[in-house]
Each structure stands twice: as structure tokens, then as C-alpha cells.
Coordinates of C-alpha atoms and ligand atoms in Angstrom, one line a residue:
M285 CA 8.4 -0.9 5.3
C286 CA 10.5 1.7 7.1
G287 CA 10.5 5.3 6.0
I288 CA 13.6 7.5 5.6
I289 CA 14.0 11.2 5.2
G290 CA 16.9 13.6 4.7
Y291 CA 16.8 17.4 4.9
I292 CA 19.3 20.1 4.0
G293 CA 18.6 23.8 3.9
Q294 CA 18.0 26.8 6.1
K295 CA 15.0 25.5 8.1
D296 CA 15.3 23.7 11.4
A297 CA 16.2 20.2 10.3
R298 CA 14.7 18.7 13.5
E299 CA 11.3 20.1 12.6
E300 CA 11.5 19.1 9.0
L301 CA 12.6 15.6 9.9
L302 CA 9.8 15.1 12.5
S303 CA 7.2 16.4 10.1
G304 CA 8.5 14.1 7.3
L305 CA 8.6 11.2 9.7
Y306 CA 5.0 11.8 10.8
A307 CA 4.0 11.7 7.1
L308 CA 6.0 8.4 6.7
E309 CA 4.8 6.8 9.9
Y310 CA 2.4 4.6 7.9
R311 CA 5.5 2.8 6.6
G312 CA 6.4 1.4 10.0
Y313 CA 6.0 2.5 13.6
D314 CA 8.1 0.3 15.8
S315 CA 10.7 3.0 16.5
S316 CA 12.1 6.1 15.0
G317 CA 15.2 8.3 15.2
I318 CA 17.1 11.2 13.7
A319 CA 20.7 12.3 13.2
L320 CA 21.6 16.0 13.1
V321 CA 24.9 17.6 12.0
A322 CA 25.9 20.1 14.7
Q323 CA 28.2 23.0 14.2
G324 CA 31.7 21.8 13.8
G325 CA 30.4 18.8 11.9
L326 CA 29.7 16.4 14.8
V327 CA 26.7 14.2 14.3
T328 CA 24.1 13.9 17.1
V329 CA 21.9 10.8 17.1
R330 CA 18.6 10.4 19.1
K331 CA 16.3 7.4 18.7
K332 CA 13.5 5.9 20.6
K333 CA 11.3 2.7 20.6
G334 CA 7.6 3.4 19.8
R335 CA 5.7 6.0 17.8
I336 CA 7.2 9.2 16.5
S337 CA 5.4 11.1 19.2
E338 CA 7.8 9.3 21.7
L339 CA 10.8 10.6 19.7
E340 CA 9.3 14.1 19.5
A341 CA 8.9 14.1 23.3
L342 CA 12.5 13.0 23.7
L343 CA 13.7 15.7 21.5
K344 CA 11.7 18.4 23.3
S345 CA 13.1 17.4 26.7
D346 CA 16.7 17.2 25.5
T347 CA 18.2 20.7 25.4
S348 CA 21.6 19.4 24.3
V349 CA 20.3 18.8 20.8
K350 CA 21.2 22.0 18.9
R351 CA 19.6 23.6 15.9
S352 CA 20.9 22.3 12.6
G353 CA 20.1 22.7 8.9
I354 CA 21.0 19.2 8.0
G355 CA 19.9 15.8 9.2
I356 CA 18.5 12.3 8.4
G357 CA 15.6 10.4 10.0
H358 CA 14.0 7.0 10.0
T359 CA 10.8 5.3 11.1
R360 CA 11.2 1.5 11.5
W361 CA 9.2 -1.6 10.7
A362 CA 11.3 -4.2 12.5
T363 CA 12.7 -7.0 10.3
H364 CA 16.1 -7.9 11.9
G365 CA 16.1 -7.5 15.6
A366 CA 13.4 -6.6 18.2
P367 CA 11.8 -3.1 18.1
N368 CA 14.0 -1.5 20.8
D369 CA 16.1 1.6 21.2
A370 CA 19.4 -0.1 20.2
N371 CA 18.0 -1.5 17.0
S372 CA 16.4 1.8 16.0
H373 CA 18.0 3.8 13.2
P374 CA 20.2 5.8 12.6
H375 CA 23.1 3.4 12.9
R376 CA 26.8 4.4 13.0
G377 CA 30.0 2.9 11.9
N378 CA 32.6 1.4 14.3
V379 CA 34.1 4.7 15.2
G380 CA 31.2 7.0 14.4
L381 CA 32.5 8.6 11.2
V382 CA 29.5 7.5 9.3
T383 CA 25.7 7.6 10.2
V384 CA 23.1 5.8 8.2
V385 CA 19.3 5.4 7.9
H386 CA 18.2 2.5 5.7
N387 CA 15.0 1.0 4.3
G388 CA 15.3 -2.5 2.9
I389 CA 17.2 -5.7 3.8
I390 CA 20.9 -6.6 3.5
E391 CA 20.6 -10.3 2.7
N392 CA 24.3 -11.1 3.1
Y393 CA 24.6 -9.2 6.4
V394 CA 25.7 -12.3 8.4
E395 CA 28.9 -12.8 6.3
L396 CA 29.6 -9.1 6.0
R397 CA 29.2 -8.7 9.8
A398 CA 31.6 -11.6 10.4
E399 CA 34.2 -9.9 8.2
C400 CA 33.8 -6.7 10.2
I401 CA 34.1 -8.6 13.5
A402 CA 37.2 -10.4 12.2
R403 CA 38.7 -6.9 11.8
G404 CA 38.0 -6.2 15.4
E405 CA 34.9 -4.0 14.9
E406 CA 32.1 -4.0 17.5
F407 CA 28.4 -3.9 16.9
S408 CA 25.8 -2.3 19.0
S409 CA 22.6 -3.7 17.5
E410 CA 21.1 -6.9 15.9
T411 CA 20.2 -5.1 12.7
D412 CA 21.3 -5.9 9.1
T413 CA 21.7 -2.1 8.6
E414 CA 24.5 -1.6 11.1
V415 CA 26.8 -3.6 8.8
L416 CA 26.3 -1.1 6.1
A417 CA 27.4 1.7 8.3
H418 CA 30.5 -0.3 9.2
L419 CA 31.3 -1.2 5.6
I420 CA 30.9 2.4 4.4
E421 CA 33.0 3.7 7.2
F422 CA 35.7 1.1 6.5
E423 CA 36.0 2.3 2.9
F424 CA 35.8 6.0 4.0
E425 CA 38.5 5.7 6.5
K426 CA 41.0 4.8 3.8
D427 CA 41.6 8.5 3.0
R428 CA 38.5 10.4 4.3
K429 CA 38.5 12.2 1.0
D430 CA 36.0 10.4 -1.2
P431 CA 32.7 9.7 0.7
L432 CA 30.8 9.0 -2.6
G433 CA 33.4 6.4 -3.6
A434 CA 33.3 4.9 -0.2
L435 CA 29.5 4.6 -0.5
Q436 CA 29.7 3.1 -4.0
R437 CA 32.4 0.5 -3.0
A438 CA 30.5 -0.5 0.2
I439 CA 27.1 -1.1 -1.5
A440 CA 28.9 -3.1 -4.2
K441 CA 29.6 -5.7 -1.5
A442 CA 26.0 -5.8 -0.3
Q443 CA 23.2 -7.9 -1.6
G444 CA 19.6 -7.1 -1.0
S445 CA 17.6 -3.8 -1.1
W446 CA 18.3 -0.3 0.1
G447 CA 17.0 3.2 0.2
L448 CA 19.9 4.9 2.1
C449 CA 20.8 8.3 3.5
V450 CA 24.3 8.7 4.9
L451 CA 26.1 11.4 6.8
F452 CA 29.9 11.5 6.8
E453 CA 32.0 13.3 9.5
G454 CA 33.9 16.2 7.9
Y455 CA 31.2 16.7 5.2
P456 CA 28.6 18.8 7.2
Q457 CA 27.0 20.3 4.1
T458 CA 26.0 17.1 2.3
I459 CA 23.7 14.1 2.5
F460 CA 24.7 11.1 0.4
A461 CA 21.9 8.7 -0.8
A462 CA 21.7 5.4 -2.6
K463 CA 18.9 3.3 -3.9
K464 CA 18.3 -0.3 -5.0
D465 CA 14.9 -2.1 -4.9
S466 CA 13.5 0.3 -2.2
P467 CA 11.9 3.6 -3.2
L468 CA 13.9 6.8 -2.8
L469 CA 13.0 10.3 -4.1
I470 CA 14.8 13.6 -4.2
G471 CA 12.5 16.6 -3.4
F472 CA 13.8 19.9 -4.8
G473 CA 13.1 23.1 -2.9
K474 CA 14.5 26.7 -3.1
G475 CA 17.8 26.6 -1.2
E476 CA 16.8 23.3 0.3
N477 CA 16.5 19.7 -0.7
Y478 CA 15.0 16.5 0.6
V479 CA 15.6 12.8 0.2
A480 CA 12.7 10.5 1.2
S481 CA 11.0 7.2 0.7
D482 CA 7.8 8.8 -0.3
I483 CA 6.7 12.1 -1.7
T484 CA 4.3 12.8 1.2
A485 CA 7.3 13.4 3.4
F486 CA 8.1 16.7 1.7
L487 CA 4.8 17.5 -0.1
S488 CA 4.2 20.4 2.3
S489 CA 7.4 22.1 1.1
T490 CA 7.7 21.1 -2.6
R491 CA 5.9 19.2 -5.3
E492 CA 9.0 19.1 -7.5
Y493 CA 10.7 15.7 -7.3
L494 CA 12.7 13.0 -9.0
P495 CA 12.6 9.3 -8.2
L496 CA 16.1 7.7 -8.0
C497 CA 16.6 4.5 -10.2
D498 CA 18.1 1.3 -9.0
G499 CA 21.8 1.5 -8.6
D500 CA 21.8 5.3 -8.3
C501 CA 23.8 7.3 -5.7
A502 CA 23.1 11.0 -5.0
V503 CA 25.1 13.8 -3.5
V504 CA 22.7 16.3 -2.0
S505 CA 23.5 19.8 -0.7
A506 CA 21.2 22.7 -0.1
E507 CA 21.8 24.3 -3.6
N508 CA 22.7 21.3 -5.7
V509 CA 21.9 17.6 -6.3
E510 CA 24.2 15.3 -8.3
I511 CA 22.9 11.9 -9.3
Y512 CA 25.2 9.1 -10.5
D513 CA 23.9 5.9 -12.1
A514 CA 25.1 2.4 -11.3
K515 CA 28.1 2.9 -13.5
G516 CA 29.1 6.1 -11.7
T517 CA 28.1 8.3 -14.6
L518 CA 26.7 11.8 -13.7
Q519 CA 23.1 12.0 -14.8
N520 CA 20.9 14.8 -16.0
R521 CA 17.3 13.8 -15.4
E522 CA 14.1 15.7 -15.7
H523 CA 12.2 16.6 -12.6
T524 CA 8.5 15.8 -12.2
I525 CA 5.8 17.8 -10.6
A526 CA 3.6 15.8 -8.2
L527 CA -0.1 15.5 -9.1
W528 CA -0.9 15.5 -5.4
D529 CA -1.2 18.6 -3.3
K530 CA -0.2 19.1 0.3
D531 CA -3.8 19.0 1.7
S532 CA -4.4 15.6 0.2
A533 CA -2.0 14.1 2.7
Q534 CA -3.7 15.8 5.7
K535 CA -6.6 14.4 7.9
G536 CA -8.5 17.7 7.8
A537 CA -11.6 17.6 10.0
Y538 CA -11.7 13.7 10.2
D539 CA -10.7 11.8 13.3
C540 CA -8.4 9.5 11.3
F541 CA -7.2 8.9 7.8
M542 CA -9.2 5.7 7.3
N543 CA -12.5 7.6 8.0
K544 CA -11.4 10.4 5.7
E545 CA -10.4 8.0 2.9
I546 CA -13.7 6.1 3.2
H547 CA -15.5 9.4 2.7
E548 CA -13.3 10.4 -0.2
Q549 CA -14.5 7.6 -2.3
P550 CA -17.3 9.4 -4.3
E551 CA -14.6 11.9 -5.3
T552 CA -11.8 9.3 -6.0
V553 CA -14.2 7.2 -8.1
N554 CA -15.0 10.3 -10.2
K555 CA -11.3 11.0 -10.6
L556 CA -10.7 7.5 -11.7
L557 CA -13.4 7.7 -14.4
K558 CA -12.5 11.2 -15.6
G559 CA -11.5 11.0 -19.3
R560 CA -12.0 7.2 -19.3
T561 CA -15.4 7.2 -21.0
K562 CA -16.6 8.5 -24.3
D563 CA -20.0 8.3 -25.9
S564 CA -21.1 6.2 -22.9
L565 CA -18.4 3.6 -23.5
P566 CA -15.1 2.9 -21.8
D567 CA -12.2 4.7 -23.3
F568 CA -8.6 4.0 -22.4
S569 CA -7.0 6.0 -25.2
A570 CA -5.6 8.7 -22.8
D571 CA -3.8 5.9 -21.0
G572 CA -2.3 4.7 -24.2
F573 CA -3.8 1.3 -23.4
D574 CA -4.9 -0.9 -26.3
V575 CA -7.9 -2.9 -25.3
S576 CA -7.7 -5.1 -28.4
R577 CA -4.6 -6.7 -27.1
L578 CA -6.5 -7.7 -24.0
A579 CA -9.4 -8.9 -26.1
K580 CA -7.1 -11.3 -27.9
A581 CA -5.7 -12.8 -24.7
E582 CA -6.1 -16.5 -24.2
T583 CA -5.8 -16.1 -20.4
I584 CA -5.5 -12.9 -18.3
H585 CA -3.3 -13.2 -15.3
I586 CA -3.7 -10.7 -12.4
V587 CA -1.0 -10.8 -9.8
A588 CA -1.1 -8.8 -6.6
C589 CA -1.0 -8.9 -2.7
G590 CA -3.5 -8.4 0.0
S591 CA -6.4 -6.1 -0.8
A592 CA -5.0 -5.5 -4.3
M593 CA -5.3 -9.2 -4.9
H594 CA -8.9 -9.1 -3.5
S595 CA -9.7 -6.4 -6.2
A596 CA -8.4 -8.9 -8.7
L597 CA -10.9 -11.5 -7.4
Y598 CA -13.7 -9.1 -8.2
G599 CA -12.0 -8.3 -11.6
K600 CA -11.8 -12.0 -12.4
H601 CA -15.5 -12.5 -11.8
I602 CA -16.6 -9.6 -13.9
I603 CA -14.2 -10.1 -16.8
E604 CA -15.0 -13.8 -17.0
E605 CA -18.7 -13.1 -16.9
L606 CA -18.8 -10.3 -19.4
A607 CA -15.9 -11.1 -21.7
R608 CA -15.7 -14.9 -21.3
I609 CA -11.8 -14.8 -21.0
P610 CA -10.3 -17.0 -18.3
V611 CA -8.7 -15.0 -15.6
K612 CA -6.1 -16.4 -13.2
V613 CA -5.7 -14.5 -10.0
E614 CA -2.4 -15.1 -8.3
V615 CA -0.9 -14.1 -5.0
A616 CA 2.4 -12.4 -5.9
S617 CA 4.5 -14.1 -3.2
E618 CA 3.5 -17.5 -4.5
F619 CA 3.4 -16.7 -8.2
R620 CA 7.1 -16.0 -8.6
Y621 CA 8.2 -19.4 -7.1
E622 CA 5.6 -21.6 -8.8
N623 CA 7.0 -21.5 -12.3
P624 CA 3.7 -20.0 -13.6
I625 CA 2.3 -21.3 -16.8
M626 CA 2.0 -18.2 -19.2
K627 CA 1.6 -18.3 -22.9
E628 CA 2.8 -15.7 -25.4
N629 CA -0.8 -14.6 -26.2
D630 CA -1.7 -14.1 -22.6
F631 CA -1.9 -10.7 -20.9
A632 CA -0.9 -9.9 -17.3
F633 CA -1.9 -7.2 -14.9
V634 CA -0.1 -6.4 -11.7
I635 CA -2.1 -4.3 -9.2
S636 CA -0.5 -2.3 -6.4
Q637 CA -1.6 0.8 -4.6
S638 CA 2.0 1.8 -3.6
G639 CA 3.6 0.5 -6.7
E640 CA 6.5 -0.7 -4.5
T641 CA 5.3 -4.0 -3.0
A642 CA 8.4 -6.2 -3.3
D643 CA 6.5 -9.4 -4.2
T644 CA 4.4 -7.7 -6.8
L645 CA 7.5 -6.0 -8.3
A646 CA 9.3 -9.4 -8.5
A647 CA 6.2 -10.9 -10.2
L648 CA 6.2 -8.1 -12.7
R649 CA 9.8 -8.7 -13.5
L650 CA 9.1 -12.4 -14.0
I651 CA 6.2 -11.6 -16.3
K652 CA 8.5 -9.3 -18.4
Q653 CA 11.3 -11.8 -18.5
R654 CA 8.8 -14.3 -20.0
G655 CA 7.8 -11.7 -22.6
I656 CA 4.2 -11.5 -21.6
P657 CA 2.5 -8.2 -22.5
N658 CA 1.6 -6.4 -19.2
A659 CA 0.2 -3.4 -17.5
A660 CA 0.2 -2.1 -14.0
I661 CA -2.8 -0.7 -12.1
V662 CA -1.2 1.6 -9.5
N663 CA -1.9 4.6 -7.5
V664 CA 1.6 6.1 -7.1
A665 CA 2.7 7.5 -10.4
A666 CA 6.4 7.7 -9.6
S667 CA 6.6 4.1 -8.2
T668 CA 8.9 1.4 -9.4
I669 CA 6.1 -0.8 -10.7
A670 CA 4.6 2.1 -12.6
R671 CA 8.0 2.8 -14.2
E672 CA 8.8 -0.8 -15.1
A673 CA 5.5 -2.1 -16.5
D674 CA 4.8 -2.0 -20.2
G675 CA 1.6 0.0 -19.7
V676 CA 0.2 1.9 -16.7
L677 CA -3.4 2.5 -15.6
L678 CA -3.3 5.1 -12.7
I679 CA -6.2 4.9 -10.3
K680 CA -5.6 8.6 -9.3
A681 CA -6.9 8.1 -5.7
G682 CA -4.5 10.5 -4.1
P683 CA -2.3 9.6 -1.1
E684 CA -3.7 6.7 0.9
I685 CA -2.3 7.1 4.4
A686 CA -4.3 4.7 6.6
V687 CA -2.6 1.3 6.6
A688 CA -5.8 -0.5 5.8
T689 CA -6.7 0.4 2.2
T690 CA -10.2 1.6 1.4
K691 CA -10.4 4.0 -1.6
A692 CA -7.6 2.3 -3.5
Y693 CA -9.4 -1.1 -3.3
T694 CA -12.6 0.4 -4.6
S695 CA -10.8 2.2 -7.5
Q696 CA -8.7 -0.9 -8.4
S697 CA -11.9 -2.9 -8.6
L698 CA -13.8 -0.3 -10.5
I699 CA -11.1 0.1 -13.2
L700 CA -11.2 -3.7 -13.7
A701 CA -15.0 -3.4 -14.1
L702 CA -14.5 -0.7 -16.8
L703 CA -11.9 -2.9 -18.5
A704 CA -14.3 -5.8 -18.4
V705 CA -16.9 -3.8 -20.3
A706 CA -14.3 -2.5 -22.7
V707 CA -13.0 -6.0 -23.5
A708 CA -16.4 -7.6 -23.7
Y709 CA -17.7 -4.8 -26.0
K710 CA -14.6 -5.3 -28.2
K711 CA -15.2 -9.1 -28.3
G712 CA -18.9 -8.7 -28.9
T713 CA -19.8 -10.8 -25.9
I714 CA -22.1 -8.0 -24.6
S715 CA -24.6 -5.9 -26.6
D716 CA -24.0 -2.3 -27.5
K717 CA -27.0 -1.4 -25.3
Y718 CA -25.7 -3.3 -22.3
A719 CA -22.2 -1.9 -22.7
R720 CA -23.6 1.7 -22.7
E721 CA -26.0 1.0 -19.8
F722 CA -23.3 -0.5 -17.6
T723 CA -20.8 2.2 -18.4
H724 CA -23.4 4.8 -17.5
N725 CA -24.0 2.9 -14.2
I726 CA -20.3 2.9 -13.4
T727 CA -20.2 6.7 -14.0
T728 CA -23.0 7.2 -11.4
F729 CA -21.5 4.8 -8.9
S730 CA -20.1 7.7 -6.9
D731 CA -23.7 8.9 -6.2
S732 CA -24.6 5.5 -4.7
I733 CA -21.5 5.6 -2.5
S734 CA -22.5 9.1 -1.3
E735 CA -26.0 7.9 -0.6
M736 CA -24.8 4.9 1.3
L737 CA -22.4 7.0 3.4
E738 CA -25.3 9.2 4.5
S739 CA -26.9 6.2 6.2
T740 CA -23.9 4.9 8.1
K741 CA -25.8 5.5 11.4
K742 CA -27.5 2.2 10.7
L743 CA -24.1 0.4 10.9
E744 CA -23.4 1.6 14.5
N745 CA -25.3 -1.3 16.1
I746 CA -23.4 -4.1 14.4
A747 CA -20.1 -2.3 15.0
K748 CA -21.0 -2.0 18.7
R749 CA -21.8 -5.6 18.8
L750 CA -18.6 -6.7 17.2
E751 CA -16.5 -4.8 19.7
N752 CA -17.0 -7.5 22.2
Q753 CA -16.7 -10.5 19.9
H754 CA -13.9 -12.9 19.2
S755 CA -14.8 -14.0 15.7
A756 CA -16.8 -13.2 12.6
F757 CA -17.6 -15.0 9.4
F758 CA -18.4 -13.3 6.1
I759 CA -20.4 -15.3 3.6
G760 CA -21.6 -14.8 0.1
R761 CA -22.2 -16.4 -3.3
G762 CA -21.2 -15.5 -6.8
R763 CA -20.2 -11.9 -7.0
D764 CA -20.5 -11.5 -3.3
Y765 CA -18.1 -14.4 -2.8
A766 CA -15.6 -12.3 -4.8
T767 CA -15.8 -9.4 -2.4
I768 CA -16.3 -10.8 1.1
F769 CA -12.5 -11.5 1.4
E770 CA -11.9 -7.8 1.4
A771 CA -14.7 -7.1 3.9
S772 CA -13.3 -9.8 6.2
L773 CA -9.7 -8.5 5.9
K774 CA -10.8 -5.0 6.8
L775 CA -12.4 -6.2 10.0
K776 CA -9.5 -8.5 11.2
E777 CA -6.6 -6.2 10.3
I778 CA -7.8 -3.2 12.3
T779 CA -9.8 -4.8 15.1
Y780 CA -7.8 -8.0 15.7
I781 CA -11.1 -9.9 15.7
H782 CA -10.6 -13.3 14.0
S783 CA -12.5 -13.2 10.8
E784 CA -12.9 -15.5 7.9
A785 CA -14.6 -15.3 4.5
Y786 CA -16.4 -18.3 3.2
A787 CA -18.5 -19.2 0.1
A788 CA -21.9 -19.4 1.7
G789 CA -22.6 -22.8 0.3
E790 CA -19.2 -24.1 1.6
L791 CA -19.9 -23.4 5.3
K792 CA -21.7 -26.7 5.8
H793 CA -18.6 -28.6 4.6
G794 CA -16.8 -28.1 7.8
T795 CA -16.7 -24.6 9.1
I796 CA -20.3 -24.5 10.3
S797 CA -19.1 -26.6 13.3
L798 CA -17.7 -23.2 14.6
V799 CA -21.2 -21.6 14.4
T800 CA -22.8 -21.7 17.8
D801 CA -24.8 -19.3 20.0
D802 CA -24.4 -15.7 18.8
V803 CA -21.4 -16.3 16.5
N804 CA -21.4 -13.4 14.0
V805 CA -22.1 -14.0 10.4
I806 CA -22.1 -11.1 8.0
A807 CA -24.0 -12.2 4.9
F808 CA -23.7 -10.4 1.5
A809 CA -26.7 -11.0 -0.7
T810 CA -26.6 -8.7 -3.7
D811 CA -26.8 -11.3 -6.4
K812 CA -30.5 -11.6 -7.2
D813 CA -30.1 -14.9 -9.0
L814 CA -28.7 -16.4 -5.9
F815 CA -30.9 -14.9 -3.2
D816 CA -32.7 -18.2 -2.4
K817 CA -29.6 -20.2 -2.3
T818 CA -28.0 -17.7 0.1
L819 CA -31.2 -17.7 2.2
S820 CA -30.8 -21.5 2.7
N821 CA -27.3 -20.9 4.0
I822 CA -28.5 -18.1 6.3
K823 CA -31.1 -20.4 7.7
E824 CA -28.4 -23.0 8.3
V825 CA -26.6 -20.5 10.4
K826 CA -29.8 -19.4 12.2
A827 CA -30.6 -23.0 13.0
R828 CA -27.3 -23.1 15.0
R829 CA -28.3 -19.8 16.7
G830 CA -25.7 -17.7 14.9
Y831 CA -26.2 -13.9 14.7
V832 CA -26.7 -12.8 11.1
F833 CA -26.2 -9.3 9.8
L834 CA -27.4 -9.1 6.2
I835 CA -26.2 -6.6 3.6
T836 CA -28.5 -6.7 0.6
G837 CA -30.4 -4.5 -2.0
K838 CA -34.0 -3.5 -2.0
D839 CA -35.0 -6.7 -3.8
G840 CA -33.4 -8.8 -1.1
E841 CA -35.2 -7.1 1.8
Y842 CA -37.5 -10.1 2.1
L843 CA -34.4 -12.1 3.3
S844 CA -34.3 -9.9 6.4
H845 CA -37.0 -12.0 8.1
S846 CA -34.5 -14.8 8.5
C847 CA -31.7 -12.4 9.8
D848 CA -31.1 -10.5 13.0
E849 CA -30.3 -7.2 11.4
T850 CA -30.3 -5.9 7.8
F851 CA -28.6 -3.0 6.0
V852 CA -30.3 -2.2 2.7
L853 CA -28.0 -0.7 0.0
P854 CA -29.1 2.2 -2.2
E855 CA -30.2 1.2 -5.7
V856 CA -27.1 0.4 -7.8
D857 CA -26.1 -1.8 -10.7
D858 CA -26.0 -5.5 -9.8
H859 CA -22.3 -5.7 -10.6
L860 CA -21.4 -2.7 -8.4
A861 CA -23.6 -3.7 -5.4
P862 CA -20.9 -6.0 -3.8
L863 CA -18.4 -3.1 -3.9
L864 CA -20.9 -0.9 -2.1
A865 CA -21.3 -3.7 0.5
V866 CA -17.5 -3.7 1.0
I867 CA -17.6 0.0 1.6
C868 CA -20.2 -0.6 4.3
C869 CA -17.8 -3.1 5.9
Q870 CA -14.9 -0.7 5.7
Y871 CA -17.0 1.6 7.8
I872 CA -18.1 -1.1 10.2
A873 CA -14.5 -2.1 10.7
Y874 CA -13.5 1.6 11.3
L875 CA -16.3 2.0 13.8
T876 CA -15.5 -1.2 15.6
S877 CA -11.8 -0.4 15.8
K878 CA -12.5 3.1 17.1
G879 CA -15.0 1.8 19.6
M880 CA -12.4 -0.7 20.9
G881 CA -10.0 2.3 21.5
L882 CA -7.5 1.0 18.9
D883 CA -5.3 3.0 16.5
V884 CA -7.5 2.7 13.4
D885 CA -4.8 4.0 11.0
K886 CA -1.9 2.1 12.4
P887 CA -2.8 -1.5 13.3
R888 CA -0.2 -3.5 15.1
N889 CA 2.5 -5.3 13.2
L890 CA 1.6 -3.8 9.9
A891 CA 3.1 -1.3 7.5
K892 CA 1.5 0.3 4.5
S893 CA 4.2 -0.3 1.9
V894 CA 5.7 -3.8 2.0
T895 CA 9.0 -3.5 0.3
V896 CA 10.5 -6.7 1.7
E897 CA 9.6 -10.3 0.5
Ligands
F6R1163 C1 -4.8 -4.2 3.5 C2 -3.8 -3.7 2.6 C3 -2.8 -4.6 2.1 C4 -2.3 -4.2 0.7 C5 -1.1 -5.0 0.2 C6 -0.6 -4.7 -1.1 O1 -5.7 -3.2 3.9 O2 -3.7 -2.5 2.3 O3 -3.2 -5.9 2.0 O4 -3.3 -4.2 -0.2 O5 -0.1 -4.9 1.2 O6 -0.2 -3.3 -1.2 P1 0.0 -2.6 -2.5 O7 -1.4 -2.4 -3.1 O8 0.6 -1.3 -2.2 O9 0.9 -3.4 -3.4

């Protein structure tokens, strides 16, 4: 949801900003822009609608933009105002003394803008951000001696969320920054410093960083960084060293990040499990996570958005089946406004790859406010959700750059499977033998993923077929019903093919009226106990001349006689087979999108990190 970067040091700031913006492009790609401080302190702004490559081309052709060692940049996911040049960041104050890049939303911008207009100020965009530039400048103009004070006074009038970088005329050696409810980190180099929405923006230069807290302002020069908290008190906080290395945020030999991330899954699954099993049983002691609290829960709530919520659906199925504890899965954007019923002996998980999703964060705050014990399942260790939750279970999947999640979904689901075994074992709802067997099977899941990824050639036909189609249905029962939502989302979000997930037995209650000649139905059948029931539903589709692509295990091969095409999964534990089927569909979606000539990693209208409600 917009990415911002600031650089100050000896290098060419234009290059640093562009490379940071490319790393942040997954956060929004409607437009981008940079501001550089030229010699003499004048600020030059260049911005352009479209991808960062458009901005790069503009900068290459514009010889009037001089080398500079300080600048700020922005990549936009449009909220207020169309994605055009005028609405692109950076934005400037009324007389151009202040230049701003902003991630977040200024909720009271209409009234603040009216105040500025009443003072005679003129606006050149429809954005909420421009009002911040005006407000800061208005405060700064009072004496031009206290930029930090001007920033603090201006944001005190704003409501909403911000990650902000600000340049002030007359202060050519300093970037000012502020944060509230949008992520912002300082990256510390040698004789150079960065400010960015995400660590990946400066990972190629430094792994040493510090996440700003809500209410913070920072004064950043090449040699020094001062951080002031919401009360204006100078802070002395410890720096952190990133676990990720610079190569983990590069595509390497792959054609796109999604393909790379799909293929990383055997490795990311192993990273997730490392140190989390002992004597063939789950072990969360290194996480400081007490499973007995979970085992005592009357109800477990899992709150998340999108694919993270889909992993919760899988978690619900497996926790309820093994541990016999009711699990309520809730969409974060609904949860916070429905006055959720939670009791003191319940337990709540929030799940978020980025750890910054605004709705999930708001849900976590509500959970905490109600005094419910909680833990976050996150990928980004320095994220706000990770910092605010009572407990944290890191999935350790490394940077996920493609907008459509793949490896994070698998790891989120798998950690829930491991928790299910741990809780069920604690409660005695599964035998010692079964607990050890299943834990062992989880630890060998990465081999099954590798084996599956070796036979992806067999998925090319269905992907080719889907390229020319308008719609697809995913059907499944039981465990498969818990996972088809994710498979369906993958296809629709990166190919724009309309796709829906249905309980196989539910199709005939209305939706089957849409199944006519050659309509695509992708059937998951990994749940042996339900093979024959799923077969009946497949036959219902075939009777209407639909095209059925079946994903099943060896035992289910006999179902293939009733289908048009079948993909047989490698041998794997029954509970893990549906996750393997999702990975198949991740790959089908990738192939289809690529075959259609689309941008696999950056589907239209989407952004990776959704920091607005
Ligand atoms: C879809 C996808 C999204 C995210 C959702 C939550 O491929 O990635 O649906 O799962 O926006 O994001 P996080 O997990 O960062 O909270």
C-alpha cells in the first residue's frame, strides 16, 4: 500500500531511490516519483504515472536532474485520486518549501484542506497527502528554524495513518520522517542512512535497521539518526540485524518472483520446522509459546485477511478434527465491527505474512483490549503485528515479493497443522503413536513438495486450456473444501479469470446452473473417506458436459475415469495432501497468467501490503 524510501549519503541518491523503489514496487505500482536535493538546497521533483520503469526512463532522458546525495521516493497504490502524474508523490507545500512522500491515509483531509484553502493556498492534486505538505509548510514558515517542530505540530492536527519522509528547503543535509500506523524503518549504513517502508528497500546496502514506533519522528542525516517518541523525548533504541540476506529479495534465475517463491517451498517448509520438533513431537519452546494455554481454550479464534484467512480455514479443519476444540475463523475487516463474542478462556491467533495489514492489526488490538490471550503468526519479524501480539510464531519464509502469496500460505497452514498436533497431544485426543507419525510426516512434507514440483510439466495442458476461458470452479469436500478457496483465489487474482470455490456437494443447490459445455471444474479429491461422494459430484458436472480436471492421490486414481484430466499427487500424509494440491494450483495459476502475457508478480489493482482499511 504505497512504498516510501529516503536516502542520504555519498552514493548517487537517484540510483539508490530507484533501486529501493523497485524493491518496494510490490506495495503499489500505479505511479512513482522522487525528490532530490540539488546543490544550493533546491528540491527537484520528478514523477510519473505507471511502473517504476517509466520513472527510470524519464530520469534517464532528463539531463537537468543533477547528481545528489539526498532524496526521497514513493511508489503509489492509489486511494485518493486517480493514478495520474498530478496525484503521484512527492507532493509539495503551497510555496514549495516542503516536499513529502506519504504511505497511509489522512482521514480528516477534507476539513484540513478547507482550512488551507481558506488561507488562500492552492492545491495541485486530489490526494489526501498534499494537505500534509501544506500543513507542515504552514508551521515551518513561522520561523523556518524548527523543521522537526513544524512536522510534529502538523501531524498533531492529522487523523489517520502515515509513514512520512519530508525534505525542508534550507536543510539540505537532513531527511525528516514520521510514523503512525504505517510501517517505517531506518536502515543504518556507514556514512549513509535510509528510511523505508520495508527492509527490502535497503537490504542490498545494510542489514542493520530499527523499526520506528507509532508517534515517532526521526531526524536523519548521513552520519546520525535522532528518534523522538510521541512525547518528543529523544530515544536511544537498539538496532536489529535482519535475518534476511540481500539475495533472498532477488529473482535469481527465475522468470518472476512467484515462480521462484513456489519453488522455494521445500526450503521454506524446512526453515519453518527447524527447531520446532523434538523426539518426533512438535516443540514450540524456542518460540516461548505455551501449548497448554491453547489446550485449555474453550474456543480458538483465528483472524486474518485473504490467503492468510484461507490458511486459517485449513487450520480450523485440522485443529477441530485432531484436538476437538471449536475454531472460529474470522475475516479481519468484519471481525472488528461485529462486536465479536470472545470469552476469557478463549485464545486468539492473528495471521499475517506482512504483519502490517491494517484490518488484521485492528483486530489484534481489539483482541488485546478484550484481554484475550493471543499470538501472531507472521513472516516479517519487525512488523507491527509481531511487535504488538502477546506471542509470536515466525514462519521464517524470507521475503515474499510476488503480490500473490504462495510460500507464506503454505507455511502459515503448516504451522497450524503442527500446532494442531501439539494441542491434540497435550489434550490426549490423539495417541502418542499417531502424534509422532504425523509429526514425522510433516517433517518430510518438503520432499513431497519437491517431488510434485518435478512433475509440473503435467500441469501445462490445463494451464493452456484455462488461458482462453472466462470462468472456473474449484470443488472439494472435507479437507479439500478447506483449501480450494486458496486455489481459486490464486487463479483469479493473477489471471483475471472469474473463479469460485464451492463445496462439491453444494454445487447442485444453485451454482450448477452455470455449468454448461466445457465449463472448467477443478476437483480436489484427496480425502479418501469422501472419494465416492466427490465422484457423484464430478458426475453431476460431467452430465452437464463440464470439463473436469481432477487432483487426487494414488488411491483416488480410479476417479479419473469420470474426469477429463487427472494430476496424481506424490504419496503424502492425508492431512497434507490438500496443501500439495494448492501448490499445484499455484503453479497452474502462474503458468496461465504467464501464457496470457500478464504481469504474474504484479496483478492489476492489487498491492502486497494492505495498510489501509
Ligand atoms: C493473496 C494475498 C492476500 C494476502 C492478504 C493478507 O495472494 O496475498 O490475500 O493474503 O492481503 O496479507 P497479510 O498476510 O500480509 O496480512
